[in-house]
XYZ file of C-alpha atoms in Angstrom:
754
model
C 178.806 74.452 246.897
C 182.894 73.013 247.675
C 184.424 75.889 249.370
C 187.293 76.637 247.906
C 191.018 75.488 248.964
C 194.156 78.202 249.340
C 197.351 76.367 249.624
C 199.473 78.021 251.831
C 202.589 78.699 250.743
C 205.699 76.342 251.132
C 208.831 76.389 253.656
C 211.611 78.105 251.600
C 213.243 74.319 251.741
C 210.470 72.852 249.985
C 212.087 74.970 246.574
C 215.564 73.134 246.994
C 214.681 69.703 249.183
C 212.968 66.563 247.624
C 212.003 65.521 251.111
C 210.262 68.771 252.385
C 208.384 69.423 248.761
C 206.987 65.701 249.167
C 205.625 66.398 252.574
C 204.077 69.713 251.047
C 202.282 68.064 248.273
C 201.222 65.509 250.948
C 199.604 67.955 252.874
C 198.045 69.566 249.762
C 196.623 65.978 249.043
C 195.146 66.026 252.335
C 193.556 69.290 252.318
C 192.008 67.735 248.740
C 191.093 64.402 250.579
C 189.312 66.044 253.526
C 187.201 69.038 251.189
C 185.858 66.231 249.108
C 185.780 63.405 251.443
C 187.941 61.217 248.409
C 189.122 57.778 249.548
C 192.459 58.575 247.817
C 194.394 61.423 246.835
C 197.539 61.351 244.895
C 199.726 63.651 243.859
C 202.155 63.020 240.066
C 205.203 64.779 238.950
C 206.671 64.363 236.025
C 210.095 62.927 235.779
C 211.781 65.205 233.071
C 214.610 62.544 232.417
C 212.482 59.859 231.445
C 208.495 61.330 231.515
C 207.047 59.043 233.745
C 205.179 59.853 236.296
C 206.524 59.368 239.738
C 204.019 59.430 243.291
C 205.301 62.592 245.670
C 202.078 62.960 248.199
C 199.302 60.403 249.046
C 196.968 59.982 251.463
C 193.825 57.640 251.779
C 190.919 57.013 254.314
C 190.570 53.808 255.912
C 188.666 52.048 253.539
C 191.456 52.276 250.725
C 194.692 50.544 250.909
C 197.761 51.995 249.263
C 198.451 48.732 247.747
C 194.843 48.728 246.414
C 194.892 52.227 244.901
C 197.631 54.943 244.077
C 200.728 53.403 245.355
C 203.048 52.383 243.004
C 206.134 55.037 243.057
C 205.848 55.114 238.830
C 202.576 55.436 237.828
C 201.286 53.054 234.428
C 203.409 51.885 232.063
C 206.817 53.170 232.162
C 208.408 55.361 229.304
C 204.957 57.341 229.568
C 205.627 60.810 227.963
C 204.854 63.975 229.263
C 202.838 65.334 226.420
C 200.427 62.395 226.343
C 199.309 63.418 229.999
C 195.318 64.208 229.982
C 192.426 63.131 231.864
C 191.706 60.653 230.030
C 195.105 59.120 229.633
C 195.583 59.411 233.733
C 191.940 57.372 234.333
C 193.666 54.395 232.163
C 196.296 53.731 234.880
C 194.534 54.327 238.129
C 193.903 50.898 240.199
C 190.831 51.807 242.165
C 188.177 49.442 242.168
C 185.419 49.244 238.565
C 182.774 51.661 240.393
C 184.719 54.284 241.777
C 184.563 57.269 240.689
C 187.555 58.747 239.655
C 189.113 62.410 238.576
C 192.403 63.120 237.047
C 193.434 67.074 236.939
C 196.593 67.663 235.001
C 199.506 69.786 236.379
C 200.648 72.792 233.442
C 201.641 76.273 233.522
C 199.961 76.466 230.042
C 203.342 75.751 228.162
C 204.710 72.562 230.136
C 202.949 69.569 232.018
C 203.965 69.168 235.033
C 202.050 66.458 236.818
C 198.241 65.452 237.576
C 196.581 65.184 241.015
C 194.285 62.280 240.845
C 191.743 61.228 243.033
C 189.112 58.024 244.078
C 186.091 58.562 245.499
C 184.293 54.853 246.318
C 180.560 56.707 246.421
C 180.690 59.189 243.466
C 182.218 62.812 243.792
C 179.961 65.957 244.181
C 179.603 68.140 241.417
C 181.909 70.761 242.423
C 184.705 68.696 243.190
C 186.208 68.966 239.754
C 186.172 72.258 239.796
C 188.111 72.271 242.948
C 190.550 69.845 241.871
C 191.500 71.783 239.009
C 191.642 75.117 241.203
C 194.378 72.959 243.063
C 196.610 71.781 240.312
C 196.622 75.502 238.957
C 197.740 76.723 242.317
C 200.189 74.104 242.423
C 201.566 74.600 238.966
C 202.397 78.323 239.808
C 204.335 76.705 243.134
C 206.276 73.978 241.219
C 207.475 76.817 238.687
C 209.472 78.036 241.277
C 211.194 74.330 242.839
C 214.523 73.714 242.343
C 215.979 70.299 242.882
C 219.442 70.870 242.139
C 222.445 68.462 243.542
C 223.708 65.704 242.825
C 223.720 62.670 240.348
C 221.860 59.533 241.299
C 221.872 55.744 239.997
C 218.726 54.574 238.463
C 217.727 51.616 240.270
C 218.153 48.193 238.652
C 215.375 47.100 239.594
C 213.282 49.767 237.699
C 214.988 48.723 234.402
C 212.775 47.425 231.610
C 215.144 46.936 228.647
C 217.223 43.656 228.724
C 217.812 43.191 225.136
C 216.065 44.624 221.917
C 216.479 43.291 219.229
C 217.451 46.256 217.224
C 220.222 48.537 217.958
C 219.176 51.910 219.425
C 219.627 54.975 216.678
C 221.038 57.981 217.281
C 223.254 60.311 215.821
C 226.944 60.189 216.618
C 229.389 62.810 217.544
C 233.125 62.705 218.014
C 234.324 59.415 216.460
C 235.208 55.802 216.823
C 233.700 52.700 219.044
C 233.625 52.034 222.913
C 232.692 49.029 224.457
C 231.823 49.390 228.332
C 229.363 48.720 231.283
C 226.452 51.145 231.324
C 226.033 54.201 234.061
C 222.773 55.553 233.543
C 222.892 59.118 235.845
C 220.674 61.396 236.403
C 219.793 64.696 238.845
C 217.872 63.609 241.443
C 217.660 65.474 244.983
C 220.178 67.337 247.148
C 220.194 65.830 250.278
C 221.965 62.469 251.990
C 220.470 60.709 254.645
C 223.199 59.537 256.950
C 223.102 56.031 258.138
C 224.823 57.157 261.603
C 224.786 61.156 263.116
C 228.243 62.211 264.111
C 228.759 63.229 267.624
C 230.612 66.338 267.607
C 231.360 69.549 268.629
C 231.241 72.388 266.865
C 235.060 72.336 266.962
C 235.175 69.046 265.643
C 232.396 70.000 263.087
C 234.470 72.667 261.877
C 237.711 70.787 261.608
C 235.943 67.995 259.945
C 234.715 70.899 257.339
C 238.428 71.893 256.802
C 239.837 68.568 255.974
C 236.610 68.122 253.506
C 237.611 71.083 251.706
C 241.527 70.836 251.825
C 240.581 67.037 250.531
C 238.176 68.824 247.801
C 240.741 71.108 246.689
C 243.432 68.004 246.605
C 241.098 65.769 244.399
C 240.457 68.829 241.951
C 244.176 69.611 241.731
C 245.382 66.003 241.300
C 242.618 65.433 238.262
C 243.948 68.595 236.977
C 248.006 67.277 237.336
C 246.531 64.046 235.759
C 244.904 65.388 232.583
C 248.352 66.066 231.249
C 249.457 68.706 228.485
C 246.773 67.804 226.110
C 243.689 68.752 228.149
C 245.041 71.131 229.827
C 243.654 74.063 228.604
C 240.356 73.797 228.909
C 240.044 71.376 231.716
C 242.240 74.732 233.916
C 239.238 76.850 232.453
C 236.566 74.387 234.225
C 238.137 73.021 237.712
C 240.206 76.180 237.981
C 237.035 78.049 239.037
C 236.323 74.932 241.064
C 239.519 75.583 243.046
C 238.711 79.612 243.183
C 234.905 78.916 244.757
C 237.085 76.979 247.565
C 238.646 79.770 248.462
C 236.059 82.084 248.049
C 234.508 83.307 251.460
C 231.217 84.142 250.125
C 231.104 80.222 249.258
C 233.462 78.809 251.758
C 232.968 81.032 254.548
C 229.404 81.078 254.807
C 229.482 77.114 255.254
C 232.040 77.607 258.076
C 229.487 80.084 259.336
C 226.612 77.753 259.493
C 228.699 75.378 261.238
C 229.820 77.615 263.845
C 226.045 78.052 264.088
C 225.229 74.538 265.079
C 224.250 72.824 262.078
C 226.512 70.209 260.447
C 228.925 70.414 257.926
C 226.978 68.055 255.569
C 223.724 70.386 256.219
C 225.774 73.404 256.001
C 226.914 72.194 252.843
C 223.502 71.416 251.440
C 221.857 74.767 252.401
C 224.867 77.014 250.801
C 225.089 75.131 247.870
C 221.022 75.482 247.703
C 220.929 78.925 248.198
C 223.634 79.488 245.398
C 221.948 77.463 243.180
C 218.358 78.991 243.760
C 220.204 82.498 243.529
C 221.661 81.745 239.784
C 218.425 80.268 238.290
C 216.312 82.863 239.862
C 218.354 85.612 238.323
C 217.076 83.984 234.593
C 220.223 84.803 233.317
C 221.194 81.003 231.156
C 224.685 82.199 231.125
C 224.110 81.542 234.492
C 223.888 78.042 234.597
C 227.057 77.025 234.469
C 227.562 78.650 237.340
C 225.115 76.562 239.357
C 226.472 73.627 237.615
C 230.098 74.410 239.114
C 228.072 74.994 242.625
C 226.590 71.698 242.828
C 229.600 69.897 241.388
C 231.278 71.444 244.229
C 228.793 70.497 246.415
C 228.640 66.696 245.136
C 232.535 66.695 245.885
C 232.614 68.118 249.135
C 229.418 65.663 250.577
C 231.345 62.750 249.428
C 234.286 63.839 251.542
C 232.424 64.462 254.117
C 230.146 61.385 254.284
C 231.659 59.264 251.697
C 229.694 56.159 252.650
C 226.345 58.130 252.297
C 227.352 60.208 249.093
C 226.795 58.626 245.878
C 230.290 58.190 244.592
C 229.947 57.865 240.564
C 233.065 56.380 238.978
C 232.651 56.587 235.545
C 236.231 55.036 234.206
C 235.251 52.772 231.527
C 231.617 53.181 231.457
C 229.088 54.222 228.407
C 227.805 56.981 230.816
C 223.949 57.668 230.226
C 222.647 60.748 230.734
C 220.414 63.606 230.063
C 221.121 66.576 228.209
C 224.500 68.000 228.998
C 226.808 71.318 229.057
C 230.271 71.546 227.035
C 232.028 71.327 230.259
C 230.440 67.975 230.799
C 231.967 66.397 227.982
C 235.539 67.988 228.905
C 234.420 66.346 232.636
C 233.118 62.675 231.356
C 236.338 62.661 229.368
C 238.689 63.543 231.988
C 237.448 61.195 234.373
C 238.203 58.336 231.481
C 234.689 57.402 230.438
C 234.409 55.155 227.597
C 231.881 56.882 225.991
C 228.323 58.860 226.283
C 224.981 58.472 225.106
C 222.876 61.816 225.564
C 219.393 61.660 225.507
C 216.862 64.491 224.104
C 219.541 66.673 222.621
C 220.374 68.143 219.200
C 223.323 67.242 217.381
C 225.436 71.051 217.576
C 228.522 71.938 216.031
C 230.266 72.670 218.734
C 228.966 69.061 220.852
C 230.025 67.357 217.489
C 233.233 69.383 217.398
C 233.889 68.642 220.713
C 233.607 65.243 221.137
C 236.170 64.691 218.264
C 238.910 66.749 219.835
C 238.339 64.833 223.059
C 238.100 61.625 221.646
C 234.842 60.898 222.844
C 232.831 58.483 221.368
C 229.105 59.838 222.058
C 225.542 58.832 220.988
C 222.676 61.410 221.063
C 219.005 59.874 221.034
C 215.505 60.938 221.473
C 214.495 57.423 222.931
C 214.349 57.842 226.543
C 214.360 53.672 226.912
C 218.200 54.387 227.365
C 217.748 55.621 230.862
C 216.067 52.477 232.116
C 218.813 50.212 230.989
C 220.803 48.192 234.160
C 223.616 49.896 235.472
C 226.561 47.118 234.573
C 224.983 45.763 231.568
C 227.163 45.556 228.227
C 227.007 48.015 225.662
C 228.830 49.149 222.514
C 228.399 52.513 221.144
C 229.431 53.079 217.711
C 229.791 56.692 217.343
C 230.482 56.473 213.312
C 226.961 54.622 212.281
C 225.102 56.211 214.988
C 224.023 53.021 216.678
C 224.048 51.634 220.556
C 223.774 48.060 221.147
C 222.346 46.241 224.516
C 224.381 42.953 225.602
C 226.062 42.811 221.766
C 225.536 39.117 220.270
C 228.610 38.003 219.287
C 227.588 38.828 215.464
C 227.040 42.159 216.516
C 230.138 42.370 217.858
C 231.864 40.952 214.674
C 229.916 43.007 212.286
C 231.386 46.384 214.193
C 235.003 44.910 214.226
C 235.141 43.066 217.497
C 235.837 39.456 217.171
C 234.411 37.920 220.774
C 231.495 38.933 223.064
C 232.998 40.102 226.530
C 232.822 37.605 229.195
C 232.385 40.425 231.411
C 232.409 44.057 231.558
C 235.962 44.013 232.559
C 236.742 41.286 230.097
C 236.679 42.083 226.711
C 238.686 40.447 223.676
C 239.066 42.403 220.445
C 240.148 41.652 217.062
C 243.989 41.561 216.148
C 243.524 45.201 214.147
C 240.919 46.919 217.395
C 242.345 47.648 220.614
C 240.416 49.361 223.827
C 242.453 52.204 225.621
C 242.233 52.074 229.451
C 238.611 53.972 229.078
C 237.207 51.186 226.762
C 237.596 52.870 223.542
C 238.109 51.196 220.655
C 240.215 52.790 217.988
C 241.867 50.932 214.451
C 245.080 50.354 213.429
C 246.880 53.827 213.481
C 247.627 55.218 210.238
C 250.780 54.878 208.707
C 253.178 57.394 208.472
C 252.794 59.829 206.297
C 254.489 58.849 202.399
C 256.252 61.261 200.000
C 253.856 60.938 196.886
C 254.993 62.498 193.819
C 251.793 63.882 192.365
C 250.869 65.965 195.843
C 254.156 66.786 196.045
C 254.118 67.995 192.175
C 251.241 69.838 192.171
C 252.148 71.863 195.338
C 249.044 70.880 197.823
C 249.425 72.574 201.087
C 247.585 70.323 204.375
C 246.918 72.302 207.255
C 245.051 71.126 210.403
C 241.813 72.491 211.683
C 241.938 72.906 216.206
C 239.704 73.325 218.409
C 242.023 71.948 221.743
C 245.501 71.478 222.197
C 245.753 68.037 222.349
C 244.335 68.810 217.891
C 247.452 71.064 217.633
C 249.399 67.967 218.626
C 247.945 65.526 217.024
C 248.169 67.929 213.967
C 252.282 68.033 214.253
C 252.750 64.245 214.357
C 250.426 63.903 211.313
C 252.762 66.279 209.526
C 250.409 69.550 209.091
C 251.895 72.122 207.367
C 250.377 74.436 210.171
C 247.288 75.583 211.410
C 244.619 76.706 208.869
C 241.581 76.999 211.393
C 242.047 77.457 214.796
C 238.264 77.903 216.229
C 238.875 80.165 219.402
C 235.390 80.222 219.973
C 235.775 76.794 222.064
C 237.250 77.885 224.897
C 233.877 80.302 225.651
C 231.739 77.887 224.915
C 233.341 74.739 227.559
C 233.023 77.577 229.993
C 229.928 79.017 228.821
C 231.540 82.300 229.174
C 233.322 85.248 228.311
C 237.448 84.481 229.386
C 239.282 87.746 229.376
C 242.530 88.556 227.837
C 244.840 87.099 229.770
C 243.559 83.503 230.058
C 242.621 83.626 225.911
C 246.425 84.723 225.762
C 247.443 81.819 227.548
C 245.351 79.479 225.503
C 246.522 80.845 221.831
C 249.870 80.576 223.329
C 250.215 76.979 223.959
C 248.440 76.284 220.814
C 251.349 78.479 218.615
C 254.135 76.989 220.580
C 253.591 73.872 219.782
C 253.278 74.215 216.041
C 256.962 75.199 216.303
C 257.340 77.804 213.882
C 254.559 76.562 211.257
C 251.808 79.274 210.183
C 248.857 79.198 212.729
C 245.351 81.095 211.598
C 243.422 82.481 214.845
C 239.874 82.795 213.692
C 238.076 85.614 215.809
C 235.539 83.858 217.908
C 232.164 82.362 215.647
C 229.283 83.080 218.339
C 225.810 82.300 216.961
C 223.791 79.613 214.853
C 224.338 76.062 216.401
C 227.222 77.537 218.204
C 225.040 79.575 220.766
C 227.021 81.005 223.777
C 224.983 81.276 226.894
C 223.877 84.456 228.410
C 223.594 85.704 224.879
C 219.588 86.520 224.449
C 217.434 84.465 222.358
C 217.040 84.623 218.343
C 214.289 83.861 216.648
C 216.326 82.484 214.213
C 220.137 82.447 215.338
C 221.806 81.346 212.535
C 220.626 84.611 210.563
C 221.404 86.913 213.469
C 224.300 88.339 215.491
C 226.773 85.768 214.782
C 230.532 85.437 213.849
C 231.820 89.255 213.085
C 228.746 90.973 213.390
C 228.714 89.417 217.137
C 232.420 90.807 217.467
C 231.710 94.259 215.973
C 228.475 94.593 218.097
C 230.738 93.643 221.189
C 233.816 95.990 220.566
C 235.338 95.430 224.245
C 235.485 91.907 224.177
C 236.646 92.029 220.175
C 239.228 93.968 221.701
C 240.538 91.641 224.175
C 240.090 88.801 222.020
C 242.143 90.468 219.301
C 244.975 92.007 221.752
C 245.558 88.328 223.274
C 245.840 87.134 219.743
C 248.429 89.660 218.480
C 250.370 88.927 221.742
C 250.558 85.103 221.952
C 251.599 85.653 218.013
C 254.535 87.916 218.932
C 257.038 85.605 217.108
C 254.636 83.268 215.061
C 253.958 83.658 211.176
C 250.477 85.095 212.515
C 247.023 85.150 210.885
C 244.005 86.639 212.193
C 240.752 85.745 210.323
C 237.366 87.073 210.680
C 233.977 84.430 210.362
C 230.591 84.939 208.377
C 231.943 88.214 206.617
C 229.126 89.551 204.645
C 230.321 93.116 203.247
C 233.429 94.509 202.961
C 232.435 97.086 205.403
C 232.780 94.276 207.859
C 236.371 93.998 206.879
C 236.845 97.306 206.951
C 235.795 97.809 210.741
C 237.541 95.196 212.138
C 240.744 95.882 210.269
C 240.089 99.347 212.179
C 240.015 97.390 215.344
C 242.807 95.411 214.949
C 245.002 98.895 213.954
C 243.980 100.033 217.640
C 244.489 97.111 219.387
C 248.368 96.998 217.433
C 248.559 100.993 218.892
C 247.636 99.848 222.183
C 249.801 97.304 222.320
C 252.506 99.190 221.522
C 251.893 101.571 224.248
C 252.064 99.051 226.757
C 255.181 97.925 225.571
C 254.609 94.435 225.505
C 255.894 91.791 222.852
C 253.182 91.581 220.022
C 253.134 90.495 216.296
C 252.967 94.468 214.510
C 251.888 92.383 210.740
C 249.446 89.580 211.638
C 248.207 88.046 208.252
C 244.594 89.350 207.354
C 241.762 87.139 206.338
C 238.308 86.401 205.981
C 235.712 83.608 205.703
C 233.527 83.377 202.822
C 230.496 81.598 204.271
C 227.882 83.571 202.870
C 226.842 83.580 199.131
C 227.207 88.227 199.987
C 230.649 87.198 200.002
C 230.770 85.109 196.955
C 228.752 88.024 195.388
C 231.626 90.528 196.153
C 234.771 87.967 196.270
C 237.484 90.170 194.277
C 236.820 93.088 196.927
C 237.185 90.611 199.758
C 240.608 89.464 198.119
C 241.395 92.799 197.444
C 241.116 93.462 201.460
C 242.845 90.588 202.927
C 245.921 88.651 202.552
C 244.296 85.034 202.671
C 240.762 83.666 202.539
C 238.901 80.721 203.498
C 236.325 79.199 202.164
C 233.656 77.647 205.031
C 231.774 74.984 202.936
C 229.891 74.162 206.276
C 227.709 77.170 206.252
C 228.719 78.215 202.832
C 226.507 74.862 201.266
C 223.833 75.662 203.845
C 223.161 78.985 202.919
C 223.278 78.430 199.301
C 220.891 75.788 199.180
C 218.615 76.988 202.183
C 218.914 73.747 203.993
C 219.564 73.674 207.946
C 222.427 71.266 208.391
C 221.606 70.371 211.959
C 218.232 69.340 210.339
C 218.259 65.552 210.286
C 215.306 65.632 208.091
C 216.749 67.328 205.216
C 220.088 65.592 205.333
C 219.774 64.332 202.187
C 219.631 67.845 200.802
C 223.003 69.141 202.106
C 225.475 67.801 199.526
C 229.177 69.182 199.080
C 228.613 68.296 195.448
C 225.239 69.553 195.124
C 225.832 71.111 191.141
C 225.116 74.765 192.681
C 227.602 74.338 195.129
C 230.068 73.019 192.169
C 229.634 75.847 190.288
C 229.727 78.171 193.116
C 233.037 77.214 194.211
C 234.503 77.186 190.800
C 233.272 80.818 190.234
C 235.291 81.511 193.624
C 238.469 80.325 192.223
C 237.916 81.471 188.771
C 237.016 85.545 189.895
C 239.666 85.768 192.552
C 242.650 85.414 189.778
C 246.246 85.147 191.246
C 244.576 84.853 194.920
C 243.814 81.688 194.290
C 247.464 81.559 195.707
C 246.405 82.210 199.280
C 242.652 80.704 199.271
C 242.180 77.598 201.329
C 239.251 75.360 202.359
C 238.610 74.724 205.945
C 235.168 72.945 205.588
C 234.196 69.416 206.125
C 234.847 68.804 202.516
C 238.377 69.722 202.389
C 238.516 66.128 203.516
C 235.935 64.506 201.197
C 237.721 61.861 199.142
C 235.046 63.354 196.546
C 235.782 66.781 196.532
C 239.405 66.589 196.653
C 240.196 66.409 192.922
C 237.719 69.289 192.202
C 239.231 71.326 194.298
C 242.851 70.599 192.719
C 240.989 70.716 189.386
C 239.856 73.927 190.040
C 243.396 75.510 190.895
C 243.063 75.393 194.932
C 246.149 74.227 196.637
C 245.231 74.969 200.259
C 243.052 72.277 202.166
C 242.457 72.556 205.991
C 241.221 69.329 208.139
C 240.664 67.387 210.996
C 244.581 66.327 212.104
C 243.169 62.880 212.129
C 242.289 62.807 207.801
C 245.138 64.832 207.235
C 247.279 61.241 205.536
C 243.955 60.422 203.887
C 243.767 63.891 202.334
C 247.171 63.457 201.295
C 246.908 59.577 199.837
C 243.512 61.052 197.954
C 245.278 64.002 196.181
C 248.722 61.558 195.481
C 246.333 60.030 192.805
C 246.005 63.141 190.941
C 247.766 65.429 188.757
C 247.036 68.880 187.931
C 245.994 67.452 184.194
C 243.669 64.586 185.427
C 242.336 66.872 188.018
C 241.373 69.397 185.611
C 239.594 67.062 183.683
C 237.332 65.619 186.622
C 236.455 69.087 187.669
C 235.338 69.760 183.825
C 233.298 66.494 183.642
C 231.838 67.190 187.366
C 231.047 70.720 186.055
C 228.693 69.691 183.464
C 226.749 67.525 185.633
C 223.259 69.674 185.676
C 221.167 67.637 188.560
C 221.838 66.125 192.019
C 220.298 63.083 190.514
C 222.351 62.576 187.766
C 225.476 63.642 189.895
C 224.940 60.798 192.617
C 225.143 58.552 189.503
C 228.038 60.133 188.299
C 230.155 59.958 191.505
C 229.152 56.116 192.119
C 230.513 55.802 188.144
C 233.725 57.252 189.547
C 234.187 55.709 192.978
C 237.491 53.915 191.870
C 239.158 57.392 191.064
C 239.100 58.640 194.536
C 239.673 55.201 196.714
C 241.195 56.287 200.159
C 243.068 53.176 200.465
C 246.911 53.310 199.804
């Protein structure tokens, strides 16, 4: 009977340091080799970004060579998915002699494959060997569940690339808008240490002096980045990098680094040790909201190491590149935009509302794909990312470039030739010719159409003014929370809202309270089985009243001299409106007692997004000064179609007969209050829907700032009579199939061209 193996607890350092973990795995492999008299034992772990198996621990006897057995750093064919791991699969990847007996035991914790232990025995394993391999694999799974390898982004080795020029474009889901062209930059999280080529000879005083210089230089670098951001994105960028500056000044962080240097560690080792401790602490708390905090610490660590050892630390210059990366946080989108990336390819993420909307506001072309081959693209390979068509072209041909409106293939990653009506900006982003200035349209003026803007960032508000918006019809106040991945206090909210209101210079502004939930889930909230039907929107605010009051006070203060509206999202009952109004009244009393400037009589509104709101629309109108139809969610709830589910895209239609009849019913039953009824969903900018809205009497639309000229142009083709006739015709169409045919036959009536 084979003697059991009990694995020793690894040193604490092995939970955070790649080299220590590899040494530990090698010692485990040696224990197995000795116990089973194996010729070779190798331990492979799954590299999550690529799904490949990487050799991490390896031992052999005198009869086996590394070249002839299991030495390849990446096992087997490229692109193996972790779900494919099995003993049978792994045996196919072994490189031992045909007569040798092989064992492959997967490492998994019951929910996720982590890797495998493989063994080769030239004379055949004993009967008890498979059970021993299995037992050690189970023990390893428990150890690996605690491992954290946190710091740093590292380029994929160019010699690892297996993609040169696929015949077809890599498909995905586009977010943001436009086309980006530039060289590839593939990054992934990998390791938390740097290896110094030359050890710095210095005493402790010199080491402390070098550390202090690095702390100052890192702060200067971040302040410079903030200054270079400009006014447009300062609101959100300051939320991210302002935290980094505070962290550099925090004695719990920088003070601990100094203490380790005084104790004899090098500044590089001290930084890495403190960062690893902070990251491990955040992650061991198992609080999802702290993922962003760990992310902040890692970023600060990377910047400090780059100042301390610029030759050894990897500096990622993303400017002008199309960055290919695993899942990202919302703050990463802001970070890459500020650092002037041309575009972003994200592997393995679902297209959520906040990623899409944030990318649009940042003007960052984004492609989301589950094709892991993009991680094997060699650095500097020319790429074309088309977020509108949802595809990535690798080393695009001249014909492919022409198909995307670019006249010549770039001679290099720097030389790019574009057609007369497309220009690359400094980041390598391609935009079309600028919109012509808004023109007075007789029908649009006669019909009394008001076109406001949907705003997420300060940059959106500035563009809204340029495009001639009649105001802000929807400001999504949850975006500062989502970008920061945390709640922000009253003062920070006040500054953000105030900057938005100032830009609008007297135009009406509607601030919507935070719509947290659904696919705009804020980390730190409890997981819900179905977040779209859970504690979302106004339910969340009323369940967290102190946070709600902070937000209401910030809005009232920010709009003290403005034409201010405050709107509540995802309202399902009159009771929720009444409760929200009571909270607002309480906040007004509190601000009056504080003696600070505030708006004492804001207009109060609600979103119409739920079937329950449609049924009680008359009561909603009685209690609100205005209402806004959020068609994005209303369509989803009416048709029971998840708008983030790509397989149901054909069913999610704004012109579905059920949706059209529901919208017409709202407009009819609301009566005179229709004057204060708007539409703020994506369908408000749909050329097929604009005449319908006009025809049923809706005169207020709120759209993305870039679409304001298009909406005005389409509306100018319709007067009250023709729009009413169109609405009656389209309402008479009974089925979705017939609706598609009807709209195709009438396509010329809603052309977007001038």
